[in-house]
Coordinates of C-alpha atoms in Angstrom, one line a residue:
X1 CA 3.6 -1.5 -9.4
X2 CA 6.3 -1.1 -7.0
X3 CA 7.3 2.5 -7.4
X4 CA 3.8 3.5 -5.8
X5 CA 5.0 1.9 -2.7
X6 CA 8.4 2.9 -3.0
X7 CA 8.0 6.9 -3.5
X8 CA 6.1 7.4 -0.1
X9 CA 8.5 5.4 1.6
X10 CA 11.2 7.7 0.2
X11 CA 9.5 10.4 1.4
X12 CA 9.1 9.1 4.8
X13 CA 13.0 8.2 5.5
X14 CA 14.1 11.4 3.7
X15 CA 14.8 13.6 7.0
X16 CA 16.6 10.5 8.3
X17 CA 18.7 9.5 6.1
X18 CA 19.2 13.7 5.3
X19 CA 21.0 13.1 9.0
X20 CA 23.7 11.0 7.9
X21 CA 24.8 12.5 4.1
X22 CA 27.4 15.4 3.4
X23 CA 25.8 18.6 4.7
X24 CA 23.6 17.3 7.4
X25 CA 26.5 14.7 9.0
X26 CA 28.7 16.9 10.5
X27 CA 26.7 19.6 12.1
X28 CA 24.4 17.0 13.5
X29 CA 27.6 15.4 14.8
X30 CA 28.2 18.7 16.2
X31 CA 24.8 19.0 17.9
X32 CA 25.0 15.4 19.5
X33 CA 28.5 16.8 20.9
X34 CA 27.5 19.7 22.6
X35 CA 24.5 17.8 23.9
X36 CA 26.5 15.2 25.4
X37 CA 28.9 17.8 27.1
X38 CA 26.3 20.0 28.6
X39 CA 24.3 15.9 29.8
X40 CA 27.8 15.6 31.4
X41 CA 28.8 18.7 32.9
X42 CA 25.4 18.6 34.6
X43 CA 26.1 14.7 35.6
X44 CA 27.3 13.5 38.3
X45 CA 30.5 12.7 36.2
X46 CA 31.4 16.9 36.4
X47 CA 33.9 16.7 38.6
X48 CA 35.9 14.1 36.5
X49 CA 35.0 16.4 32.9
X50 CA 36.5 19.1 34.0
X51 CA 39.7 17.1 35.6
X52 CA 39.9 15.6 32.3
X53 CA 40.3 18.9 30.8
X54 CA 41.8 21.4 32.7
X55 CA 44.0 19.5 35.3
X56 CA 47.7 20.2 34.8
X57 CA 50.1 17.4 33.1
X58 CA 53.2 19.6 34.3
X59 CA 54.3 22.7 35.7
X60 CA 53.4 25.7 32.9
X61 CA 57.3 26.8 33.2
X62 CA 58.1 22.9 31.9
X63 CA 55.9 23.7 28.9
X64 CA 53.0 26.6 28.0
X65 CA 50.6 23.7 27.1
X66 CA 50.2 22.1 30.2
X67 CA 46.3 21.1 30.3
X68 CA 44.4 18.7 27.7
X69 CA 42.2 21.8 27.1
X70 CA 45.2 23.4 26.1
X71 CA 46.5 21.1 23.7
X72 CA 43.1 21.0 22.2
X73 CA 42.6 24.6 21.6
X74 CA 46.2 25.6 20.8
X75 CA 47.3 22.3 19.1
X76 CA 44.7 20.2 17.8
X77 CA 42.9 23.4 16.6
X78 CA 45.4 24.2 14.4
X79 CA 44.1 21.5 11.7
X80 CA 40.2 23.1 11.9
X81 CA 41.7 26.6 11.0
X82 CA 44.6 24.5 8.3
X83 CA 41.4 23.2 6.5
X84 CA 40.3 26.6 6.8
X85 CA 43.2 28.3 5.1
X86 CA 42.8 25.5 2.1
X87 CA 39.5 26.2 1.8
X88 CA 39.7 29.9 2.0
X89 CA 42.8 29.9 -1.0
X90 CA 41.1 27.5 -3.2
X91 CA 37.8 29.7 -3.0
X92 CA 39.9 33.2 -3.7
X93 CA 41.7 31.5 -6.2
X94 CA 39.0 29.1 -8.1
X95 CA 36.0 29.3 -6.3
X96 CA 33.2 31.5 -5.3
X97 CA 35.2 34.4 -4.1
X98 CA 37.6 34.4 -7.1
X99 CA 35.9 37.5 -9.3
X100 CA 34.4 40.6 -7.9
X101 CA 31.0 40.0 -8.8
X102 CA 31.2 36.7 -7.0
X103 CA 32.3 37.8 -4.0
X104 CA 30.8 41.6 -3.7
X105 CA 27.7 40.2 -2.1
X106 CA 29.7 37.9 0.2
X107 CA 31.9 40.0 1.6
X108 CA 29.1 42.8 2.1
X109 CA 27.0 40.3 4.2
X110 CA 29.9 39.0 6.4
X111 CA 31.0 42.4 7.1
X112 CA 27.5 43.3 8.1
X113 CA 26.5 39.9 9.9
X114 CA 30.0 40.9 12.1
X115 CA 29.3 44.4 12.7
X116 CA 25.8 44.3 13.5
X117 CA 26.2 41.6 16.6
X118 CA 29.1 43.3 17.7
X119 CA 27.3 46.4 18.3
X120 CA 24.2 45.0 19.8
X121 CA 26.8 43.1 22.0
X122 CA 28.3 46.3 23.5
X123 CA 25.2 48.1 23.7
X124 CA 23.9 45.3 26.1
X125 CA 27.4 44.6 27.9
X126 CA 29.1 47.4 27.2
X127 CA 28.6 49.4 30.5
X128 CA 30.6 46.6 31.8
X129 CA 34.6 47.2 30.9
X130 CA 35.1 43.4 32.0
X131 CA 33.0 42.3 29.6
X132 CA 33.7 44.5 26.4
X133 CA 36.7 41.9 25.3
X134 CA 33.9 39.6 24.7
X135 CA 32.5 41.7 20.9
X136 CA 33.7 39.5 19.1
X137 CA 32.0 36.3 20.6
X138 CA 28.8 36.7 18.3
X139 CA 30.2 38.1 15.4
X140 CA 31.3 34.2 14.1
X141 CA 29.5 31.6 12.4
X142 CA 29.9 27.9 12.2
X143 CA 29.8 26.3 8.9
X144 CA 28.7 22.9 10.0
X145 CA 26.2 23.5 11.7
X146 CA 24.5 25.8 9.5
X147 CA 25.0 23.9 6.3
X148 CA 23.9 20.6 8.7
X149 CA 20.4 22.5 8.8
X150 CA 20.3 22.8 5.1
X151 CA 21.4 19.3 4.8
X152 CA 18.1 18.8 6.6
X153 CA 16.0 20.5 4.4
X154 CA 17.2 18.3 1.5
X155 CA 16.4 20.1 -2.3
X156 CA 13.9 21.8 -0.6
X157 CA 16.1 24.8 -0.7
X158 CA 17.6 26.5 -3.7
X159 CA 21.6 25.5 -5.0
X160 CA 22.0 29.4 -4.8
X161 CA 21.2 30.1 -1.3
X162 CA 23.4 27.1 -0.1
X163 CA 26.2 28.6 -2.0
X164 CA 25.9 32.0 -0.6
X165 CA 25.4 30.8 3.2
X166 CA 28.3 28.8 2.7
X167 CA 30.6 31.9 1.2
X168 CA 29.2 34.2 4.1
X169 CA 30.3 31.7 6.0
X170 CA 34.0 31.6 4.5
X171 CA 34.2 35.3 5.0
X172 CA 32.9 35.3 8.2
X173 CA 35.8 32.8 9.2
X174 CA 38.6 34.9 7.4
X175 CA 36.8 38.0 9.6
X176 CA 37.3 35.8 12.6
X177 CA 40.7 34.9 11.9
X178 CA 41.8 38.2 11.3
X179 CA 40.5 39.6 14.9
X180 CA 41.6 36.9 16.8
X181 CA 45.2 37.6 15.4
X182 CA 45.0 41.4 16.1
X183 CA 42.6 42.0 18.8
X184 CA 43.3 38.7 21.2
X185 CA 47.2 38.8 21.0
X186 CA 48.0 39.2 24.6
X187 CA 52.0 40.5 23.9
X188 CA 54.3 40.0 21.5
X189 CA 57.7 38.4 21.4
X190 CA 59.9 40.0 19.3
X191 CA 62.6 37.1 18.5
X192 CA 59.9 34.5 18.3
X193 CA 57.7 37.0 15.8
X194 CA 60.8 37.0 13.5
X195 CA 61.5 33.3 13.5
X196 CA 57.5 32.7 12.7
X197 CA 58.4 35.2 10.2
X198 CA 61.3 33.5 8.7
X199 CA 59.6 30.3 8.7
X200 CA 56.8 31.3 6.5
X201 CA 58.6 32.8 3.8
X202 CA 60.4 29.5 3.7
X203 CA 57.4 28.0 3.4
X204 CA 56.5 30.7 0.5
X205 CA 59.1 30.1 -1.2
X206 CA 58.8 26.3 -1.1
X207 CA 56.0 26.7 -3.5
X208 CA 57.7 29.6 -5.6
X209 CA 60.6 26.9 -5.9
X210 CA 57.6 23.6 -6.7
X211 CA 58.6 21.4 -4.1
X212 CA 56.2 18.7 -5.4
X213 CA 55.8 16.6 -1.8
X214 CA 53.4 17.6 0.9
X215 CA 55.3 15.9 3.9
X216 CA 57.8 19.2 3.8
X217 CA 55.3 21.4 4.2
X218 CA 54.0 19.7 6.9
X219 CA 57.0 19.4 8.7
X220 CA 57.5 23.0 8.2
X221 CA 54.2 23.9 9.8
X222 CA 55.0 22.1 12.6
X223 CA 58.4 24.3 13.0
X224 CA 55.8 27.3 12.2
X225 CA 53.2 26.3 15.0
X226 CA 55.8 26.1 17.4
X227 CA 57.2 30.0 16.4
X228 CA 53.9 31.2 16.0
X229 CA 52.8 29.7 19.9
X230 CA 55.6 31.4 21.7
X231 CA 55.4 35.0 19.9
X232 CA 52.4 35.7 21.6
X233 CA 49.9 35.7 18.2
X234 CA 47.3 32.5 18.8
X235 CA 48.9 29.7 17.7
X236 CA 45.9 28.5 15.6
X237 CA 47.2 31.1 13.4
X238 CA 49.6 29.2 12.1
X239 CA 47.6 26.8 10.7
X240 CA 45.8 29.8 8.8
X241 CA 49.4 31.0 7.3
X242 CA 50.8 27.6 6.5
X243 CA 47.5 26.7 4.3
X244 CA 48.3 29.4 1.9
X245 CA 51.8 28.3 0.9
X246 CA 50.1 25.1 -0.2
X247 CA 50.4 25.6 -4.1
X248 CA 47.1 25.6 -6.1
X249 CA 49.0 24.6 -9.2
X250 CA 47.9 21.8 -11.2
X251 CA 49.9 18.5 -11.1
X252 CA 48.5 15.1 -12.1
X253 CA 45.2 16.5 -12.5
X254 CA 45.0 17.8 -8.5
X255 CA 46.6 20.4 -7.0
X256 CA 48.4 19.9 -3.8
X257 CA 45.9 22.0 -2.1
X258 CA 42.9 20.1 -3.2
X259 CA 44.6 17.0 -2.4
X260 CA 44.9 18.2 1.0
X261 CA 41.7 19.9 2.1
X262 CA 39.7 16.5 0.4
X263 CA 42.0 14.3 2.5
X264 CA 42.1 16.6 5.5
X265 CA 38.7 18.0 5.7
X266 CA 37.1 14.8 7.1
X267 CA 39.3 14.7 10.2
X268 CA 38.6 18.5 11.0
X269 CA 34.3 18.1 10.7
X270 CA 34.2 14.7 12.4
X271 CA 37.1 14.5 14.9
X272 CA 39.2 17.9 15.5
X273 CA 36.0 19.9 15.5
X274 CA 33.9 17.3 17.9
X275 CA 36.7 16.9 20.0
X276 CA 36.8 20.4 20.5
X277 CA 33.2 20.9 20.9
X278 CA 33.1 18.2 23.7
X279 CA 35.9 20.0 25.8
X280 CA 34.1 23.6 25.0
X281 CA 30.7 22.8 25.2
X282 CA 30.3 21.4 29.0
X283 CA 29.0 23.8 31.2
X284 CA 27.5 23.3 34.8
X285 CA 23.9 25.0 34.4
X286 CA 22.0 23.4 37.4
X287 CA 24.2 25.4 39.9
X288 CA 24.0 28.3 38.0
X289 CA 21.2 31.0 39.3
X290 CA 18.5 32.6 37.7
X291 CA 20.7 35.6 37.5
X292 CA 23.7 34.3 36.0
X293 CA 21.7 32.9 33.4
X294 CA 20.1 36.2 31.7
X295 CA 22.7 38.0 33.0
X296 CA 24.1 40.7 30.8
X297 CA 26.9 38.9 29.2
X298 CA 24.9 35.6 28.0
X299 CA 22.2 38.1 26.9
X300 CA 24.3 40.2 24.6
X301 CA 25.5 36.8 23.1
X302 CA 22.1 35.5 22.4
X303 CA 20.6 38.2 21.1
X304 CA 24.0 39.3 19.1
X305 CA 23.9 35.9 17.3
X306 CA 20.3 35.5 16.7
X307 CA 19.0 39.5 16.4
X308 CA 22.4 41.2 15.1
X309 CA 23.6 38.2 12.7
X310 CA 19.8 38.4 10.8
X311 CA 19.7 42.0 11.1
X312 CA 23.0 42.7 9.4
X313 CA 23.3 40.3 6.9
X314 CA 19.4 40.3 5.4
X315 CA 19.6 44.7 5.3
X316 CA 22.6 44.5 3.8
X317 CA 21.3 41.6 1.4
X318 CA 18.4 43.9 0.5
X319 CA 19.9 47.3 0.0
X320 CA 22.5 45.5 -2.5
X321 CA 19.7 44.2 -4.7
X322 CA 17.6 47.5 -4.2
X323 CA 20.5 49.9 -5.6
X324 CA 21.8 47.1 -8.0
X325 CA 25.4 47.0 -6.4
X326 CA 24.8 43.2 -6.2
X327 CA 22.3 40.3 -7.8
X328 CA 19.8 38.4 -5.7
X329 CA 20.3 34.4 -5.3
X330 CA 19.3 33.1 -8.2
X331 CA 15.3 31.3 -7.6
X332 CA 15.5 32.2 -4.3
X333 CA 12.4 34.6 -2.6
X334 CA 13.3 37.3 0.2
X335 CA 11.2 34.5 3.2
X336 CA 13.6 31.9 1.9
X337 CA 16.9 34.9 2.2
X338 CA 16.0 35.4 5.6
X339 CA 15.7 32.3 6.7
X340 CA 18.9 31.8 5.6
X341 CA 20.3 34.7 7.4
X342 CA 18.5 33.2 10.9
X343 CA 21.2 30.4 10.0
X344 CA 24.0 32.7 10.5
X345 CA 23.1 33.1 13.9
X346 CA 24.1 29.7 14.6
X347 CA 28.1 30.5 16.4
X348 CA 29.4 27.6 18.0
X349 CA 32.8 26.4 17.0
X350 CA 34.5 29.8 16.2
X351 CA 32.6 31.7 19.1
X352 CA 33.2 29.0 21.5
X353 CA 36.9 29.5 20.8
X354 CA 37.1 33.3 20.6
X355 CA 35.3 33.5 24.4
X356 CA 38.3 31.1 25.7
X357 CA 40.5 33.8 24.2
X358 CA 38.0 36.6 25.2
X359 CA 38.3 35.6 29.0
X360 CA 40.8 33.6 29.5
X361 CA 41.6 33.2 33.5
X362 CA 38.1 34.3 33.9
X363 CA 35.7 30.7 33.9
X364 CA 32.7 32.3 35.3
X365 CA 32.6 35.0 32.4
X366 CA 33.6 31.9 29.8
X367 CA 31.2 29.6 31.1
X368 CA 28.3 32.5 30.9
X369 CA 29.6 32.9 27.3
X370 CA 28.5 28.9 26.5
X371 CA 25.0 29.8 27.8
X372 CA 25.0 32.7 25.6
X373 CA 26.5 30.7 22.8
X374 CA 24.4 28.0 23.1
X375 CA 20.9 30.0 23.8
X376 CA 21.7 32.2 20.6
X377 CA 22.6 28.9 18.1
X378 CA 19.9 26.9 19.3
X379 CA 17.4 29.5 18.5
X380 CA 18.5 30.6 15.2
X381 CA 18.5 27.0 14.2
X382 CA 14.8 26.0 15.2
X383 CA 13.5 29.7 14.0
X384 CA 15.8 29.6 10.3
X385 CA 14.9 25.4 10.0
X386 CA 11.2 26.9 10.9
X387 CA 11.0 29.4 8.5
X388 CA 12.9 27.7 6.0
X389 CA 10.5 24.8 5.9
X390 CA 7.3 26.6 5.7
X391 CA 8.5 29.0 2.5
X392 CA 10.6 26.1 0.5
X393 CA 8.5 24.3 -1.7
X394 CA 10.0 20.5 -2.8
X395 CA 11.2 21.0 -6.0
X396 CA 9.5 17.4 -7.2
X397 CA 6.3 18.8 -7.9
X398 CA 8.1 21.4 -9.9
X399 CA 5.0 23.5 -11.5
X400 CA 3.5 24.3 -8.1
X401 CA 7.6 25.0 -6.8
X402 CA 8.1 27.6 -9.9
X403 CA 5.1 28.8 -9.7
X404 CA 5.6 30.0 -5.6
X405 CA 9.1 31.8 -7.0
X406 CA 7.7 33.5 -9.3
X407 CA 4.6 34.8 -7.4
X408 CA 7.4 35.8 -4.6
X409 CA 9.3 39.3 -5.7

């Protein structure tokens, strides 16, 4: 008699409690974030957000990192890219991208979802030499918010294309990491290159020579961070580097690596990331004219992330399938593909960080960025939740869910 009652009412608090479990958490944490940043950068408290963040603690010749904005992005950053580096090994070694035929379609999407935005991004800005440095800004997409929309959309969308927007995703950060190392290194200093250098292939042979404890690593990465910081390459690299000395090798049942990404992934989604977000996000709209605000640089953002990202990733999706180089999700139809691909669009972490590198000393063209950043995510999330929500059928009333996927080509 009960379960009458019951199954409605499951029904009705599905997209709420879909809010607060696993995929859905952290990118709506995300989204609450960057709300509250841009409510107080446009509050009468704007004056004491941007103190908070950018005032200096001491003279820059006492020590590089001499703003709280600094410390986040160069220091506190370097955990969100050390989760990425464990999750990025585990997934080459054991995971989705550990066999060609896993990872051919993966890589061929990211490489496309990058390409494509960058392009469209230089053929809007590019007249502008100022702004060029700024390609890469769209060409990045942010996990958690992404998967948060699918964490929305509950079971209504298949295992499969979770699993391939989430190894897009993976690629897409190894892409980003890889430019921001060779394209947005300002100079190089030699001696400091060498000691970074040195460092790591201590830390490679550490796990050549199954040192069993994680605190040496970790003390290790610190010496690491602080070579890598002063030789000119973006100190977040480091975090990148030290994650794949982690050994993936089996000891009581865990590996050291899986240990560490399950302990440390937590604190990079719901405080590293946030944190981050908060001190990124904020930007001062209302005295901002019309101008500014479809003015050619937040423009080629926008339509970079929400255009190029779709473009790239669902042509390059199709052609794969249509010349048999690579298999289509399994159950999934080519509306619910391209919805997906929409959800690339969404670049806020990674492009939030690589405009600060982009334009660094330039505020105007960083804060233009976060309105192009912000325009671009915020529509391919409605648009890909949209069309997600309309071509997913709820796999409960299974007869009428297979039989859309099979009427579907």
């Amino acid at each position: 008699m009960l379960e009458p009652i019951r199954s409605p009412l499951r029904r009705a608090i599905a997209p709420v409690r879909a809010l607060f479990v696993s995929d859905a958490s952290a990118g709506v944490l995300l989204i609450l974030v960057a709300a509250a940043a841009l409510v107080v950068a446009n509050s009468p408290l704007a004056e004491d957000y941007d103190a908070l963040f950018n005032d200096y603690l001491w003279p820059k010749e006492t020590f590089y990192l001499n703003t709280l904005h600094l410390w986040i992005n160069d220091g506190l950053m370097v955990l969100f890219f050390f989760v990425v580096g464990l999750e990025v090994k585990r997934e080459l070694i054991a995971g989705q991208l550990s066999s060609a035929d896993k990872r051919t379609l993966p890589i061929m999407a990211a490489v496309a979802g990058m390409a494509v935005p960058a392009l469209i991004y230089v053929a809007i800005a590019g007249g502008d030499t100022q702004l060029v440095r700024g390609w890469a800004i769209p060409a990045a997409t942010d996990i958690a918010f992404a998967m948060g929309v699918l964490g929305i959309l509950g079971s209504r969308v298949p295992s499969s294309l979770r699993l391939f927007l989430l190894t897009v995703a993976i690629v897409d950060d190894i892409g980003a990491v890889l430019v921001i190392a060779v394209f947005y290194t300002a100079h190089l200093d030699v001696m400091w290159l060498a000691i970074a250098t040195g460092i790591f292939a201590l830390m490679v042979g550490m796990n050549r020579f199954g040192v069993k404890q994680f605190w040496p690593f970790v003390l290790v990465a610190i010496a690491l961070w602080f070579a890598v910081l002063f030789s000119g390459v973006h100190a977040t690299i480091a975090g990148v580097l030290a994650a794949l000395t982690i050994p993936m090798r089996k000891g009581d049942g865990h590996s050291m690596l899986e240990k560490a990404e399950h302990g440390l992934a937590p604190w990079s989604a719901y405080l590293v990331v946030p944190i981050f977000g908060f001190a990124n996000a904020g930007v001062n709209v209302l005295d901002m004219t019309t101008e500014q605000l479809f003015a050619p640089l937040p423009f080629a953002i926008a339509t970079g992330l929400f255009l190029g990202k779709q473009l790239g990733i669902f042509t390059i999706v199709a052609l794969a399938v249509k010349l048999g180089i690579a298999k289509k999700p399994d159950r999934a139809n080519w509306m619910e593909i391209w919805g997906v691909t929409i959800l690339t669009g969404i670049g806020f972490t990674m492009s939030l960080f690589i405009s600060e590198l982009a334009f660094a000393g330039n505020r105007l063209f960083v804060e233009e960025a976060k309105i192009g950043i912000l325009l671009g995510s915020i529509l391919s999330a409605i648009i890909g939740y949209v069309v997600l929500r309309l071509t997913t059928t709820h796999p409960e009333d299974s007869e009428k869910y297979d039989e859309a996927r099979q009427a579907t080509p």
